[in-house]
PDB file of C-alpha atoms and ligand atoms in Angstrom:
ATOM      1  CA  MET A   1      59.936 -67.592 -41.985  1.00  0.00           C
ATOM      2  CA  THR A   2      59.946 -63.950 -43.061  1.00  0.00           C
ATOM      3  CA  GLU A   3      60.153 -63.529 -46.816  1.00  0.00           C
ATOM      4  CA  TYR A   4      62.527 -60.676 -47.600  1.00  0.00           C
ATOM      5  CA  ARG A   5      62.039 -58.618 -50.780  1.00  0.00           C
ATOM      6  CA  ILE A   6      65.562 -57.190 -50.776  1.00  0.00           C
ATOM      7  CA  THR A   7      68.349 -59.760 -50.585  1.00  0.00           C
ATOM      8  CA  GLY A   8      72.070 -59.944 -51.267  1.00  0.00           C
ATOM      9  CA  ASN A   9      71.262 -60.668 -54.915  1.00  0.00           C
ATOM     10  CA  THR A  10      68.869 -57.770 -55.502  1.00  0.00           C
ATOM     11  CA  ARG A  11      69.849 -55.663 -58.528  1.00  0.00           C
ATOM     12  CA  LEU A  12      69.362 -51.925 -58.303  1.00  0.00           C
ATOM     13  CA  VAL A  13      67.536 -49.888 -60.937  1.00  0.00           C
ATOM     14  CA  ALA A  14      67.664 -46.121 -60.418  1.00  0.00           C
ATOM     15  CA  LEU A  15      66.217 -42.837 -61.567  1.00  0.00           C
ATOM     16  CA  LEU A  16      68.608 -39.886 -61.904  1.00  0.00           C
ATOM     17  CA  GLY A  17      67.163 -36.384 -62.166  1.00  0.00           C
ATOM     18  CA  SER A  18      66.203 -33.257 -60.262  1.00  0.00           C
ATOM     19  CA  PRO A  19      63.519 -32.780 -59.037  1.00  0.00           C
ATOM     20  CA  VAL A  20      62.653 -36.482 -58.713  1.00  0.00           C
ATOM     21  CA  ARG A  21      60.826 -36.962 -55.408  1.00  0.00           C
ATOM     22  CA  HIS A  22      57.411 -36.650 -57.106  1.00  0.00           C
ATOM     23  CA  SER A  23      58.192 -39.527 -59.479  1.00  0.00           C
ATOM     24  CA  GLN A  24      55.745 -42.434 -59.870  1.00  0.00           C
ATOM     25  CA  SER A  25      58.471 -44.671 -61.339  1.00  0.00           C
ATOM     26  CA  PRO A  26      59.344 -46.424 -58.040  1.00  0.00           C
ATOM     27  CA  GLN A  27      55.688 -47.413 -57.574  1.00  0.00           C
ATOM     28  CA  ILE A  28      55.419 -48.503 -61.235  1.00  0.00           C
ATOM     29  CA  HIS A  29      58.570 -50.648 -61.318  1.00  0.00           C
ATOM     30  CA  ASN A  30      58.532 -52.016 -57.769  1.00  0.00           C
ATOM     31  CA  THR A  31      54.897 -53.145 -58.227  1.00  0.00           C
ATOM     32  CA  ALA A  32      55.914 -54.932 -61.427  1.00  0.00           C
ATOM     33  CA  PHE A  33      59.080 -56.496 -59.904  1.00  0.00           C
ATOM     34  CA  GLN A  34      57.013 -57.807 -57.015  1.00  0.00           C
ATOM     35  CA  ALA A  35      54.164 -59.054 -59.232  1.00  0.00           C
ATOM     36  CA  LEU A  36      56.615 -61.018 -61.412  1.00  0.00           C
ATOM     37  CA  ASN A  37      58.825 -62.043 -58.487  1.00  0.00           C
ATOM     38  CA  LEU A  38      61.898 -60.423 -60.045  1.00  0.00           C
ATOM     39  CA  ASN A  39      64.778 -59.614 -57.720  1.00  0.00           C
ATOM     40  CA  TYR A  40      65.239 -55.928 -58.546  1.00  0.00           C
ATOM     41  CA  ALA A  41      64.540 -52.721 -56.598  1.00  0.00           C
ATOM     42  CA  TYR A  42      63.943 -49.242 -58.064  1.00  0.00           C
ATOM     43  CA  MET A  43      65.094 -46.115 -56.226  1.00  0.00           C
ATOM     44  CA  VAL A  44      65.330 -42.425 -57.113  1.00  0.00           C
ATOM     45  CA  PHE A  45      68.366 -40.174 -56.667  1.00  0.00           C
ATOM     46  CA  ASP A  46      68.217 -36.382 -56.794  1.00  0.00           C
ATOM     47  CA  ILE A  47      71.273 -35.525 -58.894  1.00  0.00           C
ATOM     48  CA  GLN A  48      72.408 -32.026 -59.808  1.00  0.00           C
ATOM     49  CA  GLN A  49      74.026 -31.307 -63.166  1.00  0.00           C
ATOM     50  CA  SER A  50      77.481 -30.940 -61.576  1.00  0.00           C
ATOM     51  CA  GLU A  51      77.101 -34.454 -60.097  1.00  0.00           C
ATOM     52  CA  LEU A  52      75.865 -36.207 -63.229  1.00  0.00           C
ATOM     53  CA  GLU A  53      79.157 -37.624 -64.518  1.00  0.00           C
ATOM     54  CA  ALA A  54      80.051 -39.037 -61.085  1.00  0.00           C
ATOM     55  CA  ALA A  55      76.524 -40.436 -60.675  1.00  0.00           C
ATOM     56  CA  VAL A  56      76.709 -42.260 -64.026  1.00  0.00           C
ATOM     57  CA  GLN A  57      80.161 -43.592 -63.118  1.00  0.00           C
ATOM     58  CA  ALA A  58      78.683 -44.773 -59.786  1.00  0.00           C
ATOM     59  CA  MET A  59      75.967 -46.678 -61.682  1.00  0.00           C
ATOM     60  CA  LYS A  60      78.773 -48.631 -63.390  1.00  0.00           C
ATOM     61  CA  THR A  61      80.741 -49.134 -60.195  1.00  0.00           C
ATOM     62  CA  LEU A  62      77.662 -50.356 -58.300  1.00  0.00           C
ATOM     63  CA  ASP A  63      76.798 -52.608 -61.256  1.00  0.00           C
ATOM     64  CA  VAL A  64      73.150 -51.517 -61.405  1.00  0.00           C
ATOM     65  CA  ALA A  65      70.923 -53.343 -63.901  1.00  0.00           C
ATOM     66  CA  GLY A  66      70.052 -50.009 -65.473  1.00  0.00           C
ATOM     67  CA  PHE A  67      68.592 -46.594 -64.808  1.00  0.00           C
ATOM     68  CA  ASN A  68      66.134 -43.984 -66.008  1.00  0.00           C
ATOM     69  CA  VAL A  69      67.177 -40.412 -66.647  1.00  0.00           C
ATOM     70  CA  THR A  70      64.738 -37.556 -66.263  1.00  0.00           C
ATOM     71  CA  MET A  71      64.788 -33.741 -66.290  1.00  0.00           C
ATOM     72  CA  PRO A  72      67.113 -31.986 -66.710  1.00  0.00           C
ATOM     73  CA  HIS A  73      69.690 -34.626 -67.721  1.00  0.00           C
ATOM     74  CA  LYS A  74      68.234 -36.442 -70.749  1.00  0.00           C
ATOM     75  CA  GLU A  75      70.609 -34.741 -73.204  1.00  0.00           C
ATOM     76  CA  LYS A  76      73.566 -34.051 -70.892  1.00  0.00           C
ATOM     77  CA  VAL A  77      73.878 -37.758 -69.977  1.00  0.00           C
ATOM     78  CA  ILE A  78      74.771 -38.785 -73.554  1.00  0.00           C
ATOM     79  CA  PRO A  79      78.558 -38.111 -73.420  1.00  0.00           C
ATOM     80  CA  TYR A  80      78.854 -40.418 -70.374  1.00  0.00           C
ATOM     81  CA  LEU A  81      77.276 -43.427 -72.148  1.00  0.00           C
ATOM     82  CA  ASP A  82      79.060 -46.045 -74.283  1.00  0.00           C
ATOM     83  CA  GLU A  83      76.426 -46.594 -76.975  1.00  0.00           C
ATOM     84  CA  LEU A  84      73.066 -45.207 -78.149  1.00  0.00           C
ATOM     85  CA  SER A  85      70.077 -46.972 -79.671  1.00  0.00           C
ATOM     86  CA  GLU A  86      68.801 -45.689 -83.019  1.00  0.00           C
ATOM     87  CA  GLU A  87      65.825 -43.738 -81.602  1.00  0.00           C
ATOM     88  CA  ALA A  88      67.946 -42.155 -78.850  1.00  0.00           C
ATOM     89  CA  SER A  89      70.500 -40.970 -81.377  1.00  0.00           C
ATOM     90  CA  ILE A  90      67.787 -39.531 -83.674  1.00  0.00           C
ATOM     91  CA  ILE A  91      66.051 -37.765 -80.770  1.00  0.00           C
ATOM     92  CA  GLY A  92      69.308 -36.757 -79.071  1.00  0.00           C
ATOM     93  CA  ALA A  93      67.911 -37.565 -75.616  1.00  0.00           C
ATOM     94  CA  VAL A  94      68.034 -40.623 -73.361  1.00  0.00           C
ATOM     95  CA  ASN A  95      65.572 -41.671 -70.638  1.00  0.00           C
ATOM     96  CA  THR A  96      66.604 -45.324 -70.198  1.00  0.00           C
ATOM     97  CA  VAL A  97      70.060 -46.846 -69.784  1.00  0.00           C
ATOM     98  CA  LYS A  98      70.884 -50.554 -69.706  1.00  0.00           C
ATOM     99  CA  ASN A  99      74.073 -51.742 -68.048  1.00  0.00           C
ATOM    100  CA  ASP A 100      75.221 -54.489 -70.399  1.00  0.00           C
ATOM    101  CA  ASN A 101      78.114 -56.005 -68.410  1.00  0.00           C
ATOM    102  CA  GLY A 102      79.718 -52.626 -67.847  1.00  0.00           C
ATOM    103  CA  LYS A 103      78.700 -51.108 -71.186  1.00  0.00           C
ATOM    104  CA  LEU A 104      76.076 -48.371 -70.715  1.00  0.00           C
ATOM    105  CA  ILE A 105      73.577 -48.322 -73.601  1.00  0.00           C
ATOM    106  CA  GLY A 106      71.166 -45.374 -73.870  1.00  0.00           C
ATOM    107  CA  TYR A 107      67.593 -45.687 -75.175  1.00  0.00           C
ATOM    108  CA  ASN A 108      64.617 -43.371 -75.435  1.00  0.00           C
ATOM    109  CA  THR A 109      61.271 -44.974 -74.543  1.00  0.00           C
ATOM    110  CA  ASP A 110      59.298 -41.718 -74.116  1.00  0.00           C
ATOM    111  CA  GLY A 111      58.129 -41.419 -77.729  1.00  0.00           C
ATOM    112  CA  MET A 112      56.982 -45.038 -77.953  1.00  0.00           C
ATOM    113  CA  GLY A 113      55.393 -44.791 -74.491  1.00  0.00           C
ATOM    114  CA  PHE A 114      53.448 -41.800 -75.780  1.00  0.00           C
ATOM    115  CA  MET A 115      52.302 -43.798 -78.836  1.00  0.00           C
ATOM    116  CA  MET A 116      51.204 -46.660 -76.554  1.00  0.00           C
ATOM    117  CA  SER A 117      48.954 -44.257 -74.634  1.00  0.00           C
ATOM    118  CA  LEU A 118      47.396 -42.964 -77.885  1.00  0.00           C
ATOM    119  CA  ALA A 119      46.807 -46.527 -79.108  1.00  0.00           C
ATOM    120  CA  GLU A 120      45.039 -47.394 -75.829  1.00  0.00           C
ATOM    121  CA  GLU A 121      42.670 -44.478 -76.401  1.00  0.00           C
ATOM    122  CA  ASN A 122      42.174 -45.330 -80.096  1.00  0.00           C
ATOM    123  CA  ILE A 123      43.677 -42.066 -81.326  1.00  0.00           C
ATOM    124  CA  PRO A 124      45.277 -42.474 -84.767  1.00  0.00           C
ATOM    125  CA  VAL A 125      47.905 -39.946 -85.900  1.00  0.00           C
ATOM    126  CA  SER A 126      48.920 -41.189 -89.336  1.00  0.00           C
ATOM    127  CA  GLY A 127      47.894 -38.574 -91.910  1.00  0.00           C
ATOM    128  CA  LYS A 128      46.504 -36.264 -89.181  1.00  0.00           C
ATOM    129  CA  LYS A 129      47.287 -32.651 -88.374  1.00  0.00           C
ATOM    130  CA  VAL A 130      48.963 -32.624 -84.965  1.00  0.00           C
ATOM    131  CA  ILE A 131      49.942 -29.615 -82.848  1.00  0.00           C
ATOM    132  CA  VAL A 132      52.680 -30.072 -80.236  1.00  0.00           C
ATOM    133  CA  LEU A 133      53.084 -27.444 -77.514  1.00  0.00           C
ATOM    134  CA  GLY A 134      56.707 -27.328 -76.307  1.00  0.00           C
ATOM    135  CA  ALA A 135      60.107 -28.242 -77.744  1.00  0.00           C
ATOM    136  CA  GLY A 136      61.948 -29.308 -74.573  1.00  0.00           C
ATOM    137  CA  GLY A 137      63.113 -32.840 -73.699  1.00  0.00           C
ATOM    138  CA  ALA A 138      59.626 -34.375 -73.757  1.00  0.00           C
ATOM    139  CA  GLY A 139      58.522 -32.292 -76.747  1.00  0.00           C
ATOM    140  CA  LYS A 140      61.510 -33.577 -78.698  1.00  0.00           C
ATOM    141  CA  SER A 141      60.658 -37.247 -78.063  1.00  0.00           C
ATOM    142  CA  VAL A 142      56.954 -36.787 -78.768  1.00  0.00           C
ATOM    143  CA  ALA A 143      57.400 -34.682 -81.928  1.00  0.00           C
ATOM    144  CA  THR A 144      60.102 -36.951 -83.367  1.00  0.00           C
ATOM    145  CA  GLN A 145      58.011 -40.061 -82.732  1.00  0.00           C
ATOM    146  CA  LEU A 146      54.961 -38.405 -84.335  1.00  0.00           C
ATOM    147  CA  ALA A 147      57.094 -37.589 -87.382  1.00  0.00           C
ATOM    148  CA  LEU A 148      58.192 -41.248 -87.539  1.00  0.00           C
ATOM    149  CA  GLU A 149      54.501 -42.272 -87.367  1.00  0.00           C
ATOM    150  CA  ASN A 150      53.745 -40.407 -90.632  1.00  0.00           C
ATOM    151  CA  VAL A 151      51.560 -37.590 -89.319  1.00  0.00           C
ATOM    152  CA  GLY A 152      50.090 -35.531 -92.152  1.00  0.00           C
ATOM    153  CA  GLU A 153      51.253 -32.216 -90.691  1.00  0.00           C
ATOM    154  CA  LEU A 154      53.169 -31.386 -87.532  1.00  0.00           C
ATOM    155  CA  MET A 155      53.118 -27.881 -86.002  1.00  0.00           C
ATOM    156  CA  ILE A 156      55.416 -27.176 -83.048  1.00  0.00           C
ATOM    157  CA  PHE A 157      54.646 -24.162 -80.827  1.00  0.00           C
ATOM    158  CA  ASN A 158      57.144 -22.938 -78.257  1.00  0.00           C
ATOM    159  CA  ARG A 159      57.746 -19.952 -75.990  1.00  0.00           C
ATOM    160  CA  SER A 160      61.263 -19.418 -77.389  1.00  0.00           C
ATOM    161  CA  ALA A 161      62.458 -19.770 -80.952  1.00  0.00           C
ATOM    162  CA  ALA A 162      65.805 -21.586 -80.661  1.00  0.00           C
ATOM    163  CA  PRO A 163      64.666 -25.017 -79.343  1.00  0.00           C
ATOM    164  CA  ALA A 164      61.657 -25.121 -81.687  1.00  0.00           C
ATOM    165  CA  GLU A 165      63.778 -24.199 -84.683  1.00  0.00           C
ATOM    166  CA  ALA A 166      66.400 -26.805 -83.725  1.00  0.00           C
ATOM    167  CA  LEU A 167      63.727 -29.506 -83.316  1.00  0.00           C
ATOM    168  CA  CYS A 168      62.218 -28.630 -86.679  1.00  0.00           C
ATOM    169  CA  ARG A 169      65.650 -28.798 -88.316  1.00  0.00           C
ATOM    170  CA  LEU A 170      66.326 -32.173 -86.685  1.00  0.00           C
ATOM    171  CA  ILE A 171      63.036 -33.613 -87.977  1.00  0.00           C
ATOM    172  CA  ASN A 172      63.617 -32.165 -91.459  1.00  0.00           C
ATOM    173  CA  GLU A 173      67.070 -33.725 -91.526  1.00  0.00           C
ATOM    174  CA  LYS A 174      66.240 -37.173 -90.085  1.00  0.00           C
ATOM    175  CA  ILE A 175      62.660 -37.643 -91.319  1.00  0.00           C
ATOM    176  CA  PRO A 176      62.455 -35.514 -94.500  1.00  0.00           C
ATOM    177  CA  THR A 177      59.024 -36.939 -95.446  1.00  0.00           C
ATOM    178  CA  CYS A 178      57.400 -35.106 -92.520  1.00  0.00           C
ATOM    179  CA  GLN A 179      55.701 -31.750 -93.141  1.00  0.00           C
ATOM    180  CA  VAL A 180      56.806 -29.864 -90.040  1.00  0.00           C
ATOM    181  CA  SER A 181      56.802 -26.199 -89.003  1.00  0.00           C
ATOM    182  CA  TRP A 182      57.586 -24.230 -85.834  1.00  0.00           C
ATOM    183  CA  HIS A 183      55.862 -21.153 -84.406  1.00  0.00           C
ATOM    184  CA  LEU A 184      56.156 -18.891 -81.418  1.00  0.00           C
ATOM    185  CA  LEU A 185      53.311 -19.228 -78.935  1.00  0.00           C
ATOM    186  CA  ASP A 186      51.191 -16.466 -80.394  1.00  0.00           C
ATOM    187  CA  GLU A 187      47.509 -16.756 -79.448  1.00  0.00           C
ATOM    188  CA  THR A 188      46.150 -15.755 -82.854  1.00  0.00           C
ATOM    189  CA  VAL A 189      48.400 -18.180 -84.752  1.00  0.00           C
ATOM    190  CA  LEU A 190      47.656 -21.007 -82.294  1.00  0.00           C
ATOM    191  CA  LYS A 191      43.878 -20.435 -82.428  1.00  0.00           C
ATOM    192  CA  GLU A 192      43.956 -20.470 -86.228  1.00  0.00           C
ATOM    193  CA  ALA A 193      46.019 -23.690 -86.273  1.00  0.00           C
ATOM    194  CA  LEU A 194      43.707 -25.365 -83.740  1.00  0.00           C
ATOM    195  CA  SER A 195      40.635 -24.737 -85.893  1.00  0.00           C
ATOM    196  CA  THR A 196      41.807 -27.363 -88.431  1.00  0.00           C
ATOM    197  CA  ALA A 197      43.861 -29.672 -86.173  1.00  0.00           C
ATOM    198  CA  ASP A 198      43.013 -33.293 -85.284  1.00  0.00           C
ATOM    199  CA  VAL A 199      45.218 -33.747 -82.215  1.00  0.00           C
ATOM    200  CA  LEU A 200      46.722 -31.315 -79.683  1.00  0.00           C
ATOM    201  CA  VAL A 201      49.524 -32.434 -77.352  1.00  0.00           C
ATOM    202  CA  ASN A 202      50.861 -30.403 -74.428  1.00  0.00           C
ATOM    203  CA  THR A 203      54.467 -31.342 -73.590  1.00  0.00           C
ATOM    204  CA  THR A 204      55.243 -28.196 -71.558  1.00  0.00           C
ATOM    205  CA  ASN A 205      55.142 -27.940 -67.759  1.00  0.00           C
ATOM    206  CA  VAL A 206      52.254 -25.455 -67.934  1.00  0.00           C
ATOM    207  CA  GLY A 207      49.582 -27.206 -65.868  1.00  0.00           C
ATOM    208  CA  MET A 208      51.809 -28.722 -63.155  1.00  0.00           C
ATOM    209  CA  GLY A 209      53.675 -27.582 -60.036  1.00  0.00           C
ATOM    210  CA  ASP A 210      53.569 -23.808 -59.628  1.00  0.00           C
ATOM    211  CA  LEU A 211      51.867 -23.541 -63.029  1.00  0.00           C
ATOM    212  CA  LYS A 212      49.043 -25.904 -61.987  1.00  0.00           C
ATOM    213  CA  ASN A 213      46.214 -23.457 -62.591  1.00  0.00           C
ATOM    214  CA  LEU A 214      47.423 -22.395 -66.019  1.00  0.00           C
ATOM    215  CA  SER A 215      46.824 -23.581 -69.575  1.00  0.00           C
ATOM    216  CA  LEU A 216      48.361 -22.430 -72.854  1.00  0.00           C
ATOM    217  CA  VAL A 217      44.874 -22.785 -74.372  1.00  0.00           C
ATOM    218  CA  LYS A 218      42.986 -20.031 -72.629  1.00  0.00           C
ATOM    219  CA  ASP A 219      39.395 -20.740 -73.582  1.00  0.00           C
ATOM    220  CA  ALA A 220      37.148 -23.624 -74.664  1.00  0.00           C
ATOM    221  CA  ASN A 221      36.150 -21.659 -77.749  1.00  0.00           C
ATOM    222  CA  TRP A 222      39.694 -22.163 -79.155  1.00  0.00           C
ATOM    223  CA  LEU A 223      38.871 -25.882 -79.481  1.00  0.00           C
ATOM    224  CA  HIS A 224      36.441 -27.838 -81.665  1.00  0.00           C
ATOM    225  CA  SER A 225      34.731 -30.938 -80.300  1.00  0.00           C
ATOM    226  CA  LYS A 226      36.407 -33.389 -82.740  1.00  0.00           C
ATOM    227  CA  LEU A 227      39.881 -32.385 -81.534  1.00  0.00           C
ATOM    228  CA  LYS A 228      41.669 -34.970 -79.350  1.00  0.00           C
ATOM    229  CA  VAL A 229      43.498 -33.224 -76.518  1.00  0.00           C
ATOM    230  CA  VAL A 230      46.460 -34.946 -74.854  1.00  0.00           C
ATOM    231  CA  ASP A 231      48.386 -33.584 -71.871  1.00  0.00           C
ATOM    232  CA  ILE A 232      51.503 -35.595 -70.990  1.00  0.00           C
ATOM    233  CA  ILE A 233      51.304 -34.284 -67.400  1.00  0.00           C
ATOM    234  CA  TYR A 234      50.073 -36.996 -65.016  1.00  0.00           C
ATOM    235  CA  SER A 235      49.970 -35.028 -61.786  1.00  0.00           C
ATOM    236  CA  PRO A 236      47.436 -33.455 -61.504  1.00  0.00           C
ATOM    237  CA  SER A 237      45.539 -36.106 -63.444  1.00  0.00           C
ATOM    238  CA  LYS A 238      43.207 -33.465 -64.884  1.00  0.00           C
ATOM    239  CA  THR A 239      45.147 -30.351 -65.867  1.00  0.00           C
ATOM    240  CA  LYS A 240      43.558 -26.973 -66.588  1.00  0.00           C
ATOM    241  CA  LEU A 241      44.010 -27.739 -70.324  1.00  0.00           C
ATOM    242  CA  LEU A 242      42.085 -31.019 -70.002  1.00  0.00           C
ATOM    243  CA  GLU A 243      39.369 -29.249 -67.984  1.00  0.00           C
ATOM    244  CA  ILE A 244      38.973 -26.655 -70.764  1.00  0.00           C
ATOM    245  CA  ALA A 245      39.020 -29.413 -73.418  1.00  0.00           C
ATOM    246  CA  GLU A 246      36.270 -31.331 -71.606  1.00  0.00           C
ATOM    247  CA  THR A 247      34.130 -28.182 -71.597  1.00  0.00           C
ATOM    248  CA  ALA A 248      34.642 -27.993 -75.377  1.00  0.00           C
ATOM    249  CA  GLY A 249      33.443 -31.635 -75.695  1.00  0.00           C
ATOM    250  CA  CYS A 250      36.856 -33.017 -76.759  1.00  0.00           C
ATOM    251  CA  GLN A 251      38.198 -36.505 -76.037  1.00  0.00           C
ATOM    252  CA  THR A 252      40.977 -36.026 -73.468  1.00  0.00           C
ATOM    253  CA  VAL A 253      43.989 -38.109 -72.429  1.00  0.00           C
ATOM    254  CA  ASN A 254      46.365 -37.441 -69.506  1.00  0.00           C
ATOM    255  CA  GLY A 255      49.980 -38.560 -69.015  1.00  0.00           C
ATOM    256  CA  ILE A 256      49.397 -41.736 -66.976  1.00  0.00           C
ATOM    257  CA  GLY A 257      49.373 -43.950 -70.065  1.00  0.00           C
ATOM    258  CA  MET A 258      52.628 -42.423 -71.310  1.00  0.00           C
ATOM    259  CA  VAL A 259      54.516 -42.684 -68.011  1.00  0.00           C
ATOM    260  CA  VAL A 260      53.452 -46.324 -67.607  1.00  0.00           C
ATOM    261  CA  GLY A 261      54.144 -47.030 -71.305  1.00  0.00           C
ATOM    262  CA  GLN A 262      57.691 -45.602 -71.232  1.00  0.00           C
ATOM    263  CA  GLY A 263      58.242 -47.512 -67.980  1.00  0.00           C
ATOM    264  CA  ALA A 264      56.986 -50.795 -69.451  1.00  0.00           C
ATOM    265  CA  LEU A 265      59.413 -50.469 -72.377  1.00  0.00           C
ATOM    266  CA  ALA A 266      62.314 -49.653 -70.029  1.00  0.00           C
ATOM    267  CA  PHE A 267      61.333 -52.588 -67.788  1.00  0.00           C
ATOM    268  CA  HIS A 268      61.578 -54.921 -70.789  1.00  0.00           C
ATOM    269  CA  ILE A 269      64.998 -53.508 -71.744  1.00  0.00           C
ATOM    270  CA  TRP A 270      66.353 -54.155 -68.217  1.00  0.00           C
ATOM    271  CA  THR A 271      64.693 -57.476 -67.363  1.00  0.00           C
ATOM    272  CA  GLY A 272      63.539 -59.030 -70.651  1.00  0.00           C
ATOM    273  CA  ALA A 273      60.113 -59.441 -68.969  1.00  0.00           C
ATOM    274  CA  HIS A 274      56.773 -57.833 -69.828  1.00  0.00           C
ATOM    275  CA  MET A 275      55.365 -55.433 -67.255  1.00  0.00           C
ATOM    276  CA  PRO A 276      51.836 -56.321 -66.056  1.00  0.00           C
ATOM    277  CA  VAL A 277      50.609 -52.912 -67.211  1.00  0.00           C
ATOM    278  CA  ALA A 278      46.983 -53.184 -66.039  1.00  0.00           C
ATOM    279  CA  ASP A 279      48.020 -54.135 -62.453  1.00  0.00           C
ATOM    280  CA  VAL A 280      50.597 -51.376 -62.361  1.00  0.00           C
ATOM    281  CA  LYS A 281      48.097 -48.782 -63.579  1.00  0.00           C
ATOM    282  CA  SER A 282      45.416 -49.749 -61.114  1.00  0.00           C
ATOM    283  CA  GLY A 283      48.055 -49.537 -58.353  1.00  0.00           C
ATOM    284  CA  ILE A 284      49.073 -45.940 -59.109  1.00  0.00           C
ATOM    285  CA  LEU A 285      45.668 -44.471 -59.996  1.00  0.00           C
TER     286      LEU A 285
HETATM  287  O1  LIG B   1      61.163 -40.489 -69.253  1.00  0.00           O
HETATM  288  C1  LIG B   1      60.552 -40.620 -68.003  1.00  0.00           C
HETATM  289  C2  LIG B   1      61.503 -41.221 -66.995  1.00  0.00           C
HETATM  290  O2  LIG B   1      61.909 -42.493 -67.462  1.00  0.00           O
HETATM  291  C3  LIG B   1      60.837 -41.376 -65.638  1.00  0.00           C
HETATM  292  C4  LIG B   1      60.009 -40.222 -65.252  1.00  0.00           C
HETATM  293  C5  LIG B   1      59.546 -40.115 -63.864  1.00  0.00           C
HETATM  294  O3  LIG B   1      59.748 -41.068 -63.115  1.00  0.00           O
HETATM  295  O4  LIG B   1      58.966 -39.071 -63.495  1.00  0.00           O
HETATM  296  C6  LIG B   1      59.591 -39.263 -66.150  1.00  0.00           C
HETATM  297  C7  LIG B   1      60.045 -39.255 -67.564  1.00  0.00           C
HETATM  298  O5  LIG B   1      61.072 -38.296 -67.720  1.00  0.00           O
END
């Protein structure tokens, strides 16, 4: 007899965002559901900002098990949720929602997913000088998590002042022990900061899509060989920044570990089960 994956009892898990068609989340979660024989299916929905409230309401009506939220809705989704976890309320952004019998609870697994990818590569951050490029949705999760992990010094560089200043203020307010500063993306200031940094993290979209051939670090001579260079972009798997960092002899990490890590944490929130991370990773690489 044919064995059907989708049945009358299958629970839906969704991704809401725009653009979303490039997402690896369906492959990540559906591989894990199948491997563990869990009756869930993950699908993506391209949702514009004007449709967000109705889409969240639809998640309730359709009684989905939960959903992920990606760009550009991670902050805008908050007013439509019933409750926030501690990290989501500190960060002010949500990427994972659990439907708890009609109550929508928002979480943020991006920061912890990022830490999981650093741990896999044996990159410590406690007491270290870390530079974060970008103060958007992803930058916020990464920088806040780094502050919670007791980095020695955190420097945030951004193209525009307002988001970087706001992120710095948020960290100062919520995690006052963290030594944090923000800077405009000025080449001289960045080069100077890089000369004494331990870890560099790119959270901007420079290096993907139309910006694929670009890097905010313009030359290998900006980097020293002991610097660890992390790009949270996973497609392409080797960004221009990582190419330049390799030339400088740096250890490099791309965004695969983070996207799988944030997914594994979300998977646990929805199902209570542990994602078989190694199988999932080998499936999407
Ligand atoms: O935070 C994640 C989100 O949960 C899923 C995702 C994706 O599928 O591309 C990217 C990130 O925003």
